Short mmCIF file of C-alpha atoms in Angstrom, two decimals:
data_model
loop_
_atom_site.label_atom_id
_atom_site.label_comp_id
_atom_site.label_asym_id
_atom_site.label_seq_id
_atom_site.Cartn_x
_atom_site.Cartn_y
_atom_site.Cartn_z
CA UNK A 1 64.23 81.82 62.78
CA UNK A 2 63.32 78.69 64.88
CA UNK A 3 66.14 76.05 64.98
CA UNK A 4 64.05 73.27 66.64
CA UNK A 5 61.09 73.14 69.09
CA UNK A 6 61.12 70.99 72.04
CA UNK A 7 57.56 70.39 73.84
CA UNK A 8 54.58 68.44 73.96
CA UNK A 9 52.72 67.13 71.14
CA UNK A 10 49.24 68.35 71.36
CA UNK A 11 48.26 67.21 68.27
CA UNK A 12 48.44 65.26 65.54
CA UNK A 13 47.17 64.59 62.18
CA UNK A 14 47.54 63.67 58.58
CA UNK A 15 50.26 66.02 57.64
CA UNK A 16 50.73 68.48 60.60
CA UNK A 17 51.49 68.17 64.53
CA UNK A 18 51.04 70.62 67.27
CA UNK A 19 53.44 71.08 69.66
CA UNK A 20 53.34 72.85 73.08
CA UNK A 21 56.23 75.04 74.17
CA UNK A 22 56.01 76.79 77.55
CA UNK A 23 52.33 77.24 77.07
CA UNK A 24 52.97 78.25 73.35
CA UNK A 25 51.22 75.99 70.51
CA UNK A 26 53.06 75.58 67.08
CA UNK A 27 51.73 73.85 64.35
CA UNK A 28 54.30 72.35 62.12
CA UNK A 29 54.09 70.91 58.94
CA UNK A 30 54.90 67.08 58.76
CA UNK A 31 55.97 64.64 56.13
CA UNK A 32 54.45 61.27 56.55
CA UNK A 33 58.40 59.36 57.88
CA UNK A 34 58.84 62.26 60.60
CA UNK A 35 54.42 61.58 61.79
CA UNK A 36 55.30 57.94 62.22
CA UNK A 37 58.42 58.56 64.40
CA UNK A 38 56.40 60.69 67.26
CA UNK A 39 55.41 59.61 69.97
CA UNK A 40 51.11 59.75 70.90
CA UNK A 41 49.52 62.67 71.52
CA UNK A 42 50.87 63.86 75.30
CA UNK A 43 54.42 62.92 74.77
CA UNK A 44 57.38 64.84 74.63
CA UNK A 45 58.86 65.62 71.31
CA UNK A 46 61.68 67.40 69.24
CA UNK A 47 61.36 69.05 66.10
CA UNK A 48 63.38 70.68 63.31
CA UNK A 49 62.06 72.97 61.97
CA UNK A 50 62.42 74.80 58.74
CA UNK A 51 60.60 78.61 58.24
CA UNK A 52 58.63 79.94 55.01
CA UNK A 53 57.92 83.61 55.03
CA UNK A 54 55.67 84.49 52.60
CA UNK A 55 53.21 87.88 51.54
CA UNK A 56 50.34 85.98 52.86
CA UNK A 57 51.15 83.30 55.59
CA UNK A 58 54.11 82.46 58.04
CA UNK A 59 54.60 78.44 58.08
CA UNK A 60 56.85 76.11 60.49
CA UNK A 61 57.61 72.98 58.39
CA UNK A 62 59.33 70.42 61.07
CA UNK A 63 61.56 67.21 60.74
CA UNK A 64 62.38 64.17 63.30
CA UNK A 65 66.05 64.73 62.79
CA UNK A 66 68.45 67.26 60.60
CA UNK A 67 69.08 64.53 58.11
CA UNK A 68 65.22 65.42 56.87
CA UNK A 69 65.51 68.57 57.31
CA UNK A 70 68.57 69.03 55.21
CA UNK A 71 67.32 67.08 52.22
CA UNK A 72 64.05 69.05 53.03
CA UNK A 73 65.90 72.74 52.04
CA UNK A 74 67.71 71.15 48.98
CA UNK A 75 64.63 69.77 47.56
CA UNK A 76 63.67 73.82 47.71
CA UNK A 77 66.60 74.12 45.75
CA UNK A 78 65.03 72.73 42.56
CA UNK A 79 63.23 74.71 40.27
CA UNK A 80 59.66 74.14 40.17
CA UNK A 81 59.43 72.68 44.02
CA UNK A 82 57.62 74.10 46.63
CA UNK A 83 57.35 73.53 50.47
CA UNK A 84 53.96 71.43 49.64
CA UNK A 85 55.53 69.13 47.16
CA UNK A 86 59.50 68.77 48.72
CA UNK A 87 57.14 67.41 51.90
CA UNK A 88 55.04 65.49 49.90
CA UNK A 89 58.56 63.77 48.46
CA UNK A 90 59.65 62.83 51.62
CA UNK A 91 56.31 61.43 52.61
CA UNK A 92 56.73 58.88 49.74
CA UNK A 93 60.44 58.53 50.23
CA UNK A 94 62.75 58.76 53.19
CA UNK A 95 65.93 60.57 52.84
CA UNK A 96 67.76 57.14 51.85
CA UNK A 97 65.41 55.99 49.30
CA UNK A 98 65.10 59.26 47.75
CA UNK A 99 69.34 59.49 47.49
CA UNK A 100 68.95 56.22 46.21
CA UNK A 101 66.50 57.18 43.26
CA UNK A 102 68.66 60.38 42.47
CA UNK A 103 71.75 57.95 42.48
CA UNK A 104 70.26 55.73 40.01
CA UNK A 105 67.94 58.09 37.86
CA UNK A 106 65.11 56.20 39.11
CA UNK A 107 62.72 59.20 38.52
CA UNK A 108 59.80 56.85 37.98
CA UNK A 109 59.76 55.91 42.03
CA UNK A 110 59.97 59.86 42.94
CA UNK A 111 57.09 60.55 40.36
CA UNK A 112 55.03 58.37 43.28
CA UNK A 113 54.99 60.82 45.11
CA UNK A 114 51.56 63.55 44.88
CA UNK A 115 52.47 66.16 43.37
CA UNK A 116 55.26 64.75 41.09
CA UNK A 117 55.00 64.05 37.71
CA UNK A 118 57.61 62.41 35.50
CA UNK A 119 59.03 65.67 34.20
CA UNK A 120 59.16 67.36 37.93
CA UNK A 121 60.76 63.85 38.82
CA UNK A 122 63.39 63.89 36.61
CA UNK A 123 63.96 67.49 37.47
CA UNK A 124 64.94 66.31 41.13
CA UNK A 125 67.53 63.43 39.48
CA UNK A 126 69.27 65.86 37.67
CA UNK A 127 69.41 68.57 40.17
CA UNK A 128 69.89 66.80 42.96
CA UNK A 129 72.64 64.38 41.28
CA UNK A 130 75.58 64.48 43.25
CA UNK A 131 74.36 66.09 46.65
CA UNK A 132 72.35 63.31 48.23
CA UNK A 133 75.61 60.98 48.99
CA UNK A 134 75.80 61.59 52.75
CA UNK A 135 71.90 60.37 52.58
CA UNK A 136 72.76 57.46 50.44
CA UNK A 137 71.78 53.63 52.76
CA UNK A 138 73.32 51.88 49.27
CA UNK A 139 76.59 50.52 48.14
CA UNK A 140 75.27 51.41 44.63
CA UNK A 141 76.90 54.93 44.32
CA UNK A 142 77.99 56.68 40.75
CA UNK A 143 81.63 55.67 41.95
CA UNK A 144 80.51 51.75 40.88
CA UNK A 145 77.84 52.28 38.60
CA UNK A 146 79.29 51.76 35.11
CA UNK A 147 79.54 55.05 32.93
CA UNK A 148 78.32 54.08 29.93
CA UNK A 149 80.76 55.80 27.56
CA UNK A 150 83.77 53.35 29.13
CA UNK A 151 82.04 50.13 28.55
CA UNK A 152 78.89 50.19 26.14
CA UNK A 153 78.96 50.58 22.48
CA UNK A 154 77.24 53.69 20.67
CA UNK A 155 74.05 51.56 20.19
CA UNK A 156 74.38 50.13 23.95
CA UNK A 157 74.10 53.77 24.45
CA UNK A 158 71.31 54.84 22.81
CA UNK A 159 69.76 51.64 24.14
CA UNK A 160 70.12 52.71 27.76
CA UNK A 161 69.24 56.05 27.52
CA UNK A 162 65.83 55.35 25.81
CA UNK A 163 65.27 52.65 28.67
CA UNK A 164 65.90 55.30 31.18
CA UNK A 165 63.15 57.51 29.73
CA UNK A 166 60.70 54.53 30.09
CA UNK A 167 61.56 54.60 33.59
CA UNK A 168 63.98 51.92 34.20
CA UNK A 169 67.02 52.73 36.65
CA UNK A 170 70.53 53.55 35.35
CA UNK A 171 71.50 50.66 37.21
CA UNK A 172 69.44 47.91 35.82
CA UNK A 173 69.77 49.33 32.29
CA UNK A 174 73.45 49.19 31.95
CA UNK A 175 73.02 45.86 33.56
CA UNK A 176 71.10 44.38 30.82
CA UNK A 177 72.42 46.25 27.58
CA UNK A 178 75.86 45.79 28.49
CA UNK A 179 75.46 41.79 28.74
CA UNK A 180 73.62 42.07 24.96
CA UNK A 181 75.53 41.34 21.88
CA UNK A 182 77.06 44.46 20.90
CA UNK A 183 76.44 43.43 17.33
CA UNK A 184 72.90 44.34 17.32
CA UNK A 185 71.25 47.59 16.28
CA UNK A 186 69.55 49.99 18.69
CA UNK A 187 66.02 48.69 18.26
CA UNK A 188 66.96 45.39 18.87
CA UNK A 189 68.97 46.14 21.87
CA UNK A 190 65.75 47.73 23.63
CA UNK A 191 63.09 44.98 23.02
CA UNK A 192 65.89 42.14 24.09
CA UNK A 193 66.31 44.23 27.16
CA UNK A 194 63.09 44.95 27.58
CA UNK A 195 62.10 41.03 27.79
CA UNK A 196 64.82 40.74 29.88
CA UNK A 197 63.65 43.69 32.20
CA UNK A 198 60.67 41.54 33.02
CA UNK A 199 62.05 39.01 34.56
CA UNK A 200 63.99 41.78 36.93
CA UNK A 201 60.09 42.79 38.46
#
């Protein structure tokens, strides 16, 4: 198992970069954030690096730093992703942004990313909820994100929750719902928020 690889880049491209170690080339597997932070071909570089064994191929998937890397391994953790599509995740988003989008349910940003459709997306929220908050660049953390059981009404509720699964954040929806008269029924509650959604874009 290779911790990291220190050499010279001898290559890069789209999603991989080639690295020269002692007169020993490894090819590494690259997401998009780690490409942009090394250096031009010829240049020294550091990698983490992250093994997959399988029956038919031996692959070296590598990071800029162990922040990456970590995220990397517990995107492996969810059902359904692969090596392929946890890289292609944080090609779209960088650690941050993707702790972020867990945070705030905001599966509709992760969907972005190829690969990821809205059901493999919300997969990664709910999986992943919890476990990003050492990656999290945001004051907005589940500690001051109103639950919606200790402030909203059982229609304010059901509002929220449908707005969620039209791909609003948690965030925004509580926002708007809870400022709505409580008074009103469900339906009404989603088409006044979604107006006022609009004006939030």
């Amino acid at each position: 198992m290779f911790y990291s690889l220190t050499g010279t880049i001898l290559k890069k491209d789209l999603n991989y970069a080639a690295i020269d170690v002692n007169g020993a080339g490894f090819l590494c597997y690259v997401s998009y954030n780690t490409l942009t932070k090394l250096g031009p071909v010829g240049s020294k570089a550091t990698l983490y690096t992250y093994m997959s064994v399988r029956q038919d191929a031996i692959e070296l998937y590598g990071f800029y730093d162990e922040k990456e890397l970590d995220v990397f391994k517990l995107l492996l953790n969810v059902s359904g992703v692969g090596n392929k599509v946890a890289l292609s995740v944080l090609s779209s988003l960088t650690p941050e942004s993707l702790a972020r989008a867990v945070n705030q349910n905001d599966y509709k940003t992760i969907s972005k990313a190829q690969g990821i459709g809205a059901k493999g997306a919300q997969r990664i929220c709910m999986e992943l909820k919890g476990k990003l908050k050492a990656y999290s660049d945001s004051a907005e953390t589940d500690d001051n994100i109103p639950e919606s059981g200790s402030v909203l009404s059982s229609n304010a509720e059901e509002a929220v929750s449908a707005l969620l699964y039209l791909g609003y954040t948690q965030s925004d929806a509580v926002k708007i719902v809870s400022g709505l008269d409580k008074n009103l029924s469900v339906e009404e509650m989603i088409k006044k928020a979604l107006s006022e959604m609009d004006t939030l874009i």
